[in-house]
Amino acid sequence: MILREYTGNSTGMQFDPRTKIILLILCVISATIAPSLLYESVLIFVVAVFGCASGKVLRSLLCAAFYGVFYMLTLFIMSLEKGGLYTVFTSWLGLFYTVYPCAFLAGIILSTTKVGEFLTAMNKAHIPNKVVIPLAVMLRYIPTVREDWEYIKDAMRLRDITPSLLGFLKKPAMTVECLYVPLLMTASNTADELSAAALTRGIENPRPRTCLLRIRFRGRDVAATALAICVLVLGFVWERIV
């Protein structure tokens, strides 16, 4: 039974979860084939526009500004004479430019997609449960671990232990013991707990899921997908037109 329109994110445009997955796949391909830094900047701009349209304006602007800092740093490094340091930095920055657009878009998707909406969309797309269940657990895993990490930091501040570089240099053994070991244990247990919770709530039920939200493709989904395809095609023909 459907009672109302899809309004999972009231502060911005609502995109179908299937559209978000398609956009992420296209973004991964675009970042992999990126022929130049200028094309990478175009890709980041498009992701930032999508983030602003989804209601994550501040996050999108901050991530775009962070990318701008690395872009200027890259231009500076490329102006230096080639050597060992040049090779190290260019190799690391190459990895950064491949991963960052995908991480940027994935962060927006995770923060604007609820598990119930995602499961309904996947069932409509007839995706098998062997694929849906791990993805559903992943959607809850990262926010849960982040929340536990904040709790660990708050507790350790009472013992004058912080996760900063300065705190690690002052008390390396204590920082590892009181911060990172609990985080690893929490991360290990969280996956099992979320999987058990999903099974308890009937995620393996073969019957069609019901949803209070109307999840369907709209004009905005078509426009976003078309824009992502255009960016991907631009990557293949970039060297011919620039």
mmCIF file of C-alpha atoms in Angstrom:
data_model
loop_
_atom_site.group_PDB
_atom_site.id
_atom_site.type_symbol
_atom_site.label_atom_id
_atom_site.label_comp_id
_atom_site.label_asym_id
_atom_site.label_seq_id
_atom_site.Cartn_x
_atom_site.Cartn_y
_atom_site.Cartn_z
ATOM 1 C CA MET A 1 0.000 0.000 0.000
ATOM 2 C CA ILE A 2 1.350 3.412 -1.004
ATOM 3 C CA LEU A 3 0.099 6.415 0.904
ATOM 4 C CA ARG A 4 2.208 9.324 -0.285
ATOM 5 C CA GLU A 5 4.828 10.461 -2.736
ATOM 6 C CA TYR A 6 8.501 9.684 -2.346
ATOM 7 C CA THR A 7 9.751 12.342 0.085
ATOM 8 C CA GLY A 8 12.666 10.691 1.832
ATOM 9 C CA ASN A 9 14.740 13.873 1.740
ATOM 10 C CA SER A 10 12.584 16.931 2.414
ATOM 11 C CA THR A 11 15.372 19.490 2.002
ATOM 12 C CA GLY A 12 16.117 18.820 -1.667
ATOM 13 C CA MET A 13 15.039 16.982 -4.792
ATOM 14 C CA GLN A 14 14.168 13.324 -4.373
ATOM 15 C CA PHE A 15 15.965 10.893 -6.676
ATOM 16 C CA ASP A 16 15.085 7.252 -7.130
ATOM 17 C CA PRO A 17 17.611 4.952 -5.382
ATOM 18 C CA ARG A 18 18.073 3.087 -8.662
ATOM 19 C CA THR A 19 19.088 6.352 -10.292
ATOM 20 C CA LYS A 20 21.690 6.908 -7.593
ATOM 21 C CA ILE A 21 23.236 3.494 -8.216
ATOM 22 C CA ILE A 22 23.370 4.166 -11.956
ATOM 23 C CA LEU A 23 25.008 7.538 -11.295
ATOM 24 C CA LEU A 24 27.597 5.927 -9.021
ATOM 25 C CA ILE A 25 28.483 3.316 -11.652
ATOM 26 C CA LEU A 26 28.834 6.001 -14.330
ATOM 27 C CA CYS A 27 30.926 8.106 -11.946
ATOM 28 C CA VAL A 28 33.304 5.199 -11.313
ATOM 29 C CA ILE A 29 33.793 4.694 -15.045
ATOM 30 C CA SER A 30 34.239 8.429 -15.659
ATOM 31 C CA ALA A 31 36.826 8.753 -12.883
ATOM 32 C CA THR A 32 38.700 5.725 -14.206
ATOM 33 C CA ILE A 33 38.981 7.030 -17.770
ATOM 34 C CA ALA A 34 39.518 10.697 -16.796
ATOM 35 C CA PRO A 35 41.901 12.009 -19.490
ATOM 36 C CA SER A 36 42.927 15.218 -17.716
ATOM 37 C CA LEU A 37 42.608 17.261 -14.539
ATOM 38 C CA LEU A 38 40.240 19.652 -16.285
ATOM 39 C CA TYR A 39 37.870 16.800 -17.100
ATOM 40 C CA GLU A 40 38.138 15.625 -13.489
ATOM 41 C CA SER A 41 37.125 19.135 -12.399
ATOM 42 C CA VAL A 42 34.066 18.942 -14.657
ATOM 43 C CA LEU A 43 33.153 15.621 -13.033
ATOM 44 C CA ILE A 44 33.522 17.083 -9.538
ATOM 45 C CA PHE A 45 31.378 20.059 -10.541
ATOM 46 C CA VAL A 46 28.599 17.764 -11.784
ATOM 47 C CA VAL A 47 28.721 15.711 -8.571
ATOM 48 C CA ALA A 48 28.584 18.925 -6.517
ATOM 49 C CA VAL A 49 25.532 20.090 -8.482
ATOM 50 C CA PHE A 50 23.845 16.756 -7.812
ATOM 51 C CA GLY A 51 24.675 17.074 -4.108
ATOM 52 C CA CYS A 52 23.226 20.585 -3.937
ATOM 53 C CA ALA A 53 20.095 19.421 -5.760
ATOM 54 C CA SER A 54 19.760 16.579 -3.229
ATOM 55 C CA GLY A 55 19.821 19.054 -0.342
ATOM 56 C CA LYS A 56 23.442 18.540 0.757
ATOM 57 C CA VAL A 57 24.562 22.057 -0.160
ATOM 58 C CA LEU A 58 27.136 22.644 2.581
ATOM 59 C CA ARG A 59 28.741 19.217 2.211
ATOM 60 C CA SER A 60 28.919 19.601 -1.566
ATOM 61 C CA LEU A 61 30.525 23.033 -1.380
ATOM 62 C CA LEU A 62 33.054 21.897 1.223
ATOM 63 C CA CYS A 63 33.992 18.809 -0.793
ATOM 64 C CA ALA A 64 34.333 20.891 -3.952
ATOM 65 C CA ALA A 65 36.532 23.398 -2.100
ATOM 66 C CA PHE A 66 38.662 20.542 -0.733
ATOM 67 C CA TYR A 67 39.120 19.279 -4.271
ATOM 68 C CA GLY A 68 40.075 22.789 -5.381
ATOM 69 C CA VAL A 69 42.885 22.863 -2.811
ATOM 70 C CA PHE A 70 44.285 19.585 -4.125
ATOM 71 C CA TYR A 71 43.904 20.826 -7.693
ATOM 72 C CA MET A 72 46.063 23.869 -6.946
ATOM 73 C CA LEU A 73 48.550 21.646 -5.089
ATOM 74 C CA THR A 74 48.757 19.378 -8.122
ATOM 75 C CA LEU A 75 49.448 22.290 -10.459
ATOM 76 C CA PHE A 76 52.233 23.423 -8.129
ATOM 77 C CA ILE A 77 53.803 19.957 -7.973
ATOM 78 C CA MET A 78 53.638 19.581 -11.751
ATOM 79 C CA SER A 79 55.601 22.815 -12.100
ATOM 80 C CA LEU A 80 58.505 21.351 -10.101
ATOM 81 C CA GLU A 81 61.449 19.525 -11.581
ATOM 82 C CA LYS A 82 61.006 15.789 -11.928
ATOM 83 C CA GLY A 83 62.601 13.666 -9.233
ATOM 84 C CA GLY A 84 61.882 11.200 -6.471
ATOM 85 C CA LEU A 85 59.560 13.535 -4.570
ATOM 86 C CA TYR A 86 57.757 14.451 -7.793
ATOM 87 C CA THR A 87 57.121 10.779 -8.573
ATOM 88 C CA VAL A 88 55.819 10.026 -5.075
ATOM 89 C CA PHE A 89 53.382 12.943 -5.055
ATOM 90 C CA THR A 90 52.105 12.405 -8.596
ATOM 91 C CA SER A 91 51.464 8.703 -7.898
ATOM 92 C CA TRP A 92 49.541 9.501 -4.725
ATOM 93 C CA LEU A 93 47.577 12.317 -6.365
ATOM 94 C CA GLY A 94 46.695 10.040 -9.272
ATOM 95 C CA LEU A 95 45.060 7.642 -6.823
ATOM 96 C CA PHE A 96 43.327 10.554 -5.089
ATOM 97 C CA TYR A 97 41.786 11.842 -8.326
ATOM 98 C CA THR A 98 40.508 8.369 -9.189
ATOM 99 C CA VAL A 99 38.875 7.714 -5.819
ATOM 100 C CA TYR A 100 37.690 11.160 -4.702
ATOM 101 C CA PRO A 101 34.778 11.723 -7.150
ATOM 102 C CA CYS A 102 33.385 8.264 -6.340
ATOM 103 C CA ALA A 103 33.732 8.811 -2.579
ATOM 104 C CA PHE A 104 32.166 12.271 -2.928
ATOM 105 C CA LEU A 105 29.096 10.894 -4.715
ATOM 106 C CA ALA A 106 28.866 7.818 -2.468
ATOM 107 C CA GLY A 107 28.775 10.047 0.618
ATOM 108 C CA ILE A 108 25.852 12.003 -0.817
ATOM 109 C CA ILE A 109 24.014 8.808 -1.715
ATOM 110 C CA LEU A 110 24.503 7.276 1.736
ATOM 111 C CA SER A 111 23.264 10.411 3.484
ATOM 112 C CA THR A 112 20.121 10.778 1.335
ATOM 113 C CA THR A 113 18.990 7.153 0.995
ATOM 114 C CA LYS A 114 17.110 5.204 3.647
ATOM 115 C CA VAL A 115 17.368 1.442 3.807
ATOM 116 C CA GLY A 116 13.623 0.886 3.342
ATOM 117 C CA GLU A 117 13.546 3.063 0.232
ATOM 118 C CA PHE A 118 16.583 1.275 -1.159
ATOM 119 C CA LEU A 119 15.091 -2.190 -0.583
ATOM 120 C CA THR A 120 11.818 -1.211 -2.244
ATOM 121 C CA ALA A 121 13.634 0.173 -5.265
ATOM 122 C CA MET A 122 15.780 -2.958 -5.571
ATOM 123 C CA ASN A 123 12.721 -5.202 -5.360
ATOM 124 C CA LYS A 124 11.061 -3.190 -8.115
ATOM 125 C CA ALA A 125 14.175 -3.736 -10.223
ATOM 126 C CA HIS A 126 13.964 -7.514 -9.473
ATOM 127 C CA ILE A 127 17.470 -7.603 -8.014
ATOM 128 C CA PRO A 128 18.118 -10.920 -6.177
ATOM 129 C CA ASN A 129 18.401 -10.884 -2.396
ATOM 130 C CA LYS A 130 21.987 -12.149 -2.591
ATOM 131 C CA VAL A 131 22.877 -8.726 -3.974
ATOM 132 C CA VAL A 132 20.351 -6.610 -2.075
ATOM 133 C CA ILE A 133 21.125 -7.825 1.456
ATOM 134 C CA PRO A 134 24.871 -6.944 1.440
ATOM 135 C CA LEU A 135 24.092 -3.526 -0.053
ATOM 136 C CA ALA A 136 21.396 -2.876 2.555
ATOM 137 C CA VAL A 137 23.799 -3.787 5.361
ATOM 138 C CA MET A 138 26.435 -1.514 3.813
ATOM 139 C CA LEU A 139 24.032 1.454 3.844
ATOM 140 C CA ARG A 140 23.654 1.115 7.605
ATOM 141 C CA TYR A 141 27.211 -0.019 8.333
ATOM 142 C CA ILE A 142 29.137 3.196 7.667
ATOM 143 C CA PRO A 143 26.764 5.538 9.594
ATOM 144 C CA THR A 144 26.681 3.096 12.522
ATOM 145 C CA VAL A 145 30.471 2.804 12.711
ATOM 146 C CA ARG A 146 30.777 6.593 12.453
ATOM 147 C CA GLU A 147 28.346 6.990 15.355
ATOM 148 C CA ASP A 148 30.283 4.470 17.461
ATOM 149 C CA TRP A 149 33.520 6.286 16.616
ATOM 150 C CA GLU A 150 32.081 9.527 18.005
ATOM 151 C CA TYR A 151 31.087 7.732 21.213
ATOM 152 C CA ILE A 152 34.601 6.293 21.572
ATOM 153 C CA LYS A 153 36.189 9.718 21.069
ATOM 154 C CA ASP A 154 33.870 11.338 23.618
ATOM 155 C CA ALA A 155 34.701 8.662 26.182
ATOM 156 C CA MET A 156 38.454 8.901 25.623
ATOM 157 C CA ARG A 157 38.506 12.697 25.898
ATOM 158 C CA LEU A 158 37.803 12.179 29.595
ATOM 159 C CA ARG A 159 41.219 10.475 29.750
ATOM 160 C CA ASP A 160 42.884 13.241 27.725
ATOM 161 C CA ILE A 161 43.247 11.036 24.644
ATOM 162 C CA THR A 162 42.408 12.424 21.207
ATOM 163 C CA PRO A 163 42.618 10.869 17.705
ATOM 164 C CA SER A 164 44.633 13.797 16.358
ATOM 165 C CA LEU A 165 48.215 13.475 15.115
ATOM 166 C CA LEU A 166 49.463 15.445 18.117
ATOM 167 C CA GLY A 167 47.617 13.147 20.511
ATOM 168 C CA PHE A 168 49.068 10.100 18.783
ATOM 169 C CA LEU A 169 52.604 11.494 19.035
ATOM 170 C CA LYS A 170 52.149 12.296 22.730
ATOM 171 C CA LYS A 171 50.644 8.926 23.712
ATOM 172 C CA PRO A 172 51.003 6.470 20.820
ATOM 173 C CA ALA A 173 50.450 3.248 22.763
ATOM 174 C CA MET A 174 47.516 4.635 24.743
ATOM 175 C CA THR A 175 45.916 6.077 21.601
ATOM 176 C CA VAL A 176 46.058 2.749 19.786
ATOM 177 C CA GLU A 177 44.806 0.826 22.819
ATOM 178 C CA CYS A 178 41.949 3.148 23.759
ATOM 179 C CA LEU A 179 40.823 4.422 20.349
ATOM 180 C CA TYR A 180 41.711 2.164 17.461
ATOM 181 C CA VAL A 181 41.376 -1.231 19.143
ATOM 182 C CA PRO A 182 37.796 -0.477 20.323
ATOM 183 C CA LEU A 183 37.012 0.867 16.843
ATOM 184 C CA LEU A 184 38.202 -2.351 15.189
ATOM 185 C CA MET A 185 36.177 -4.453 17.620
ATOM 186 C CA THR A 186 33.105 -2.296 17.040
ATOM 187 C CA ALA A 187 33.512 -2.474 13.272
ATOM 188 C CA SER A 188 33.751 -6.260 13.444
ATOM 189 C CA ASN A 189 30.687 -6.674 15.648
ATOM 190 C CA THR A 190 28.569 -4.108 13.796
ATOM 191 C CA ALA A 191 28.474 -6.122 10.567
ATOM 192 C CA ASP A 192 27.146 -9.206 12.374
ATOM 193 C CA GLU A 193 24.620 -7.169 14.359
ATOM 194 C CA LEU A 194 23.272 -5.369 11.293
ATOM 195 C CA SER A 195 22.986 -8.634 9.367
ATOM 196 C CA ALA A 196 21.066 -10.234 12.231
ATOM 197 C CA ALA A 197 18.813 -7.177 12.535
ATOM 198 C CA ALA A 198 18.046 -7.240 8.812
ATOM 199 C CA LEU A 199 17.123 -10.924 8.949
ATOM 200 C CA THR A 200 14.941 -10.332 12.016
ATOM 201 C CA ARG A 201 13.019 -7.631 10.157
ATOM 202 C CA GLY A 202 12.228 -10.043 7.332
ATOM 203 C CA ILE A 203 14.655 -8.928 4.656
ATOM 204 C CA GLU A 204 14.611 -12.459 3.169
ATOM 205 C CA ASN A 205 10.821 -12.529 2.859
ATOM 206 C CA PRO A 206 10.130 -13.598 -0.764
ATOM 207 C CA ARG A 207 6.850 -11.687 -0.952
ATOM 208 C CA PRO A 208 6.795 -8.199 -2.540
ATOM 209 C CA ARG A 209 7.597 -5.416 -0.107
ATOM 210 C CA THR A 210 5.045 -2.751 0.753
ATOM 211 C CA CYS A 211 6.097 0.857 1.136
ATOM 212 C CA LEU A 212 4.485 4.096 2.296
ATOM 213 C CA LEU A 213 6.515 6.046 -0.261
ATOM 214 C CA ARG A 214 5.926 6.219 -3.998
ATOM 215 C CA ILE A 215 9.307 5.337 -5.457
ATOM 216 C CA ARG A 216 9.437 5.712 -9.236
ATOM 217 C CA PHE A 217 11.459 7.269 -12.036
ATOM 218 C CA ARG A 218 10.691 10.902 -12.749
ATOM 219 C CA GLY A 219 11.901 13.580 -15.084
ATOM 220 C CA ARG A 220 14.653 14.574 -12.658
ATOM 221 C CA ASP A 221 15.968 10.991 -12.645
ATOM 222 C CA VAL A 222 16.074 10.926 -16.437
ATOM 223 C CA ALA A 223 17.816 14.321 -16.507
ATOM 224 C CA ALA A 224 20.429 13.277 -13.928
ATOM 225 C CA THR A 225 21.148 10.017 -15.746
ATOM 226 C CA ALA A 226 21.377 11.789 -19.109
ATOM 227 C CA LEU A 227 23.815 14.330 -17.666
ATOM 228 C CA ALA A 228 25.990 11.556 -16.221
ATOM 229 C CA ILE A 229 26.022 9.754 -19.577
ATOM 230 C CA CYS A 230 27.021 12.994 -21.313
ATOM 231 C CA VAL A 231 29.923 13.427 -18.879
ATOM 232 C CA LEU A 232 31.025 9.842 -19.539
ATOM 233 C CA VAL A 233 30.876 10.319 -23.315
ATOM 234 C CA LEU A 234 32.791 13.569 -22.903
ATOM 235 C CA GLY A 235 35.573 11.605 -21.231
ATOM 236 C CA PHE A 236 35.946 9.338 -24.265
ATOM 237 C CA VAL A 237 36.052 12.222 -26.777
ATOM 238 C CA TRP A 238 37.903 14.720 -24.567
ATOM 239 C CA GLU A 239 41.261 14.439 -26.301
ATOM 240 C CA ARG A 240 39.652 15.018 -29.698
ATOM 241 C CA ILE A 241 37.847 18.230 -28.754
ATOM 242 C CA VAL A 242 40.379 19.838 -26.380
#
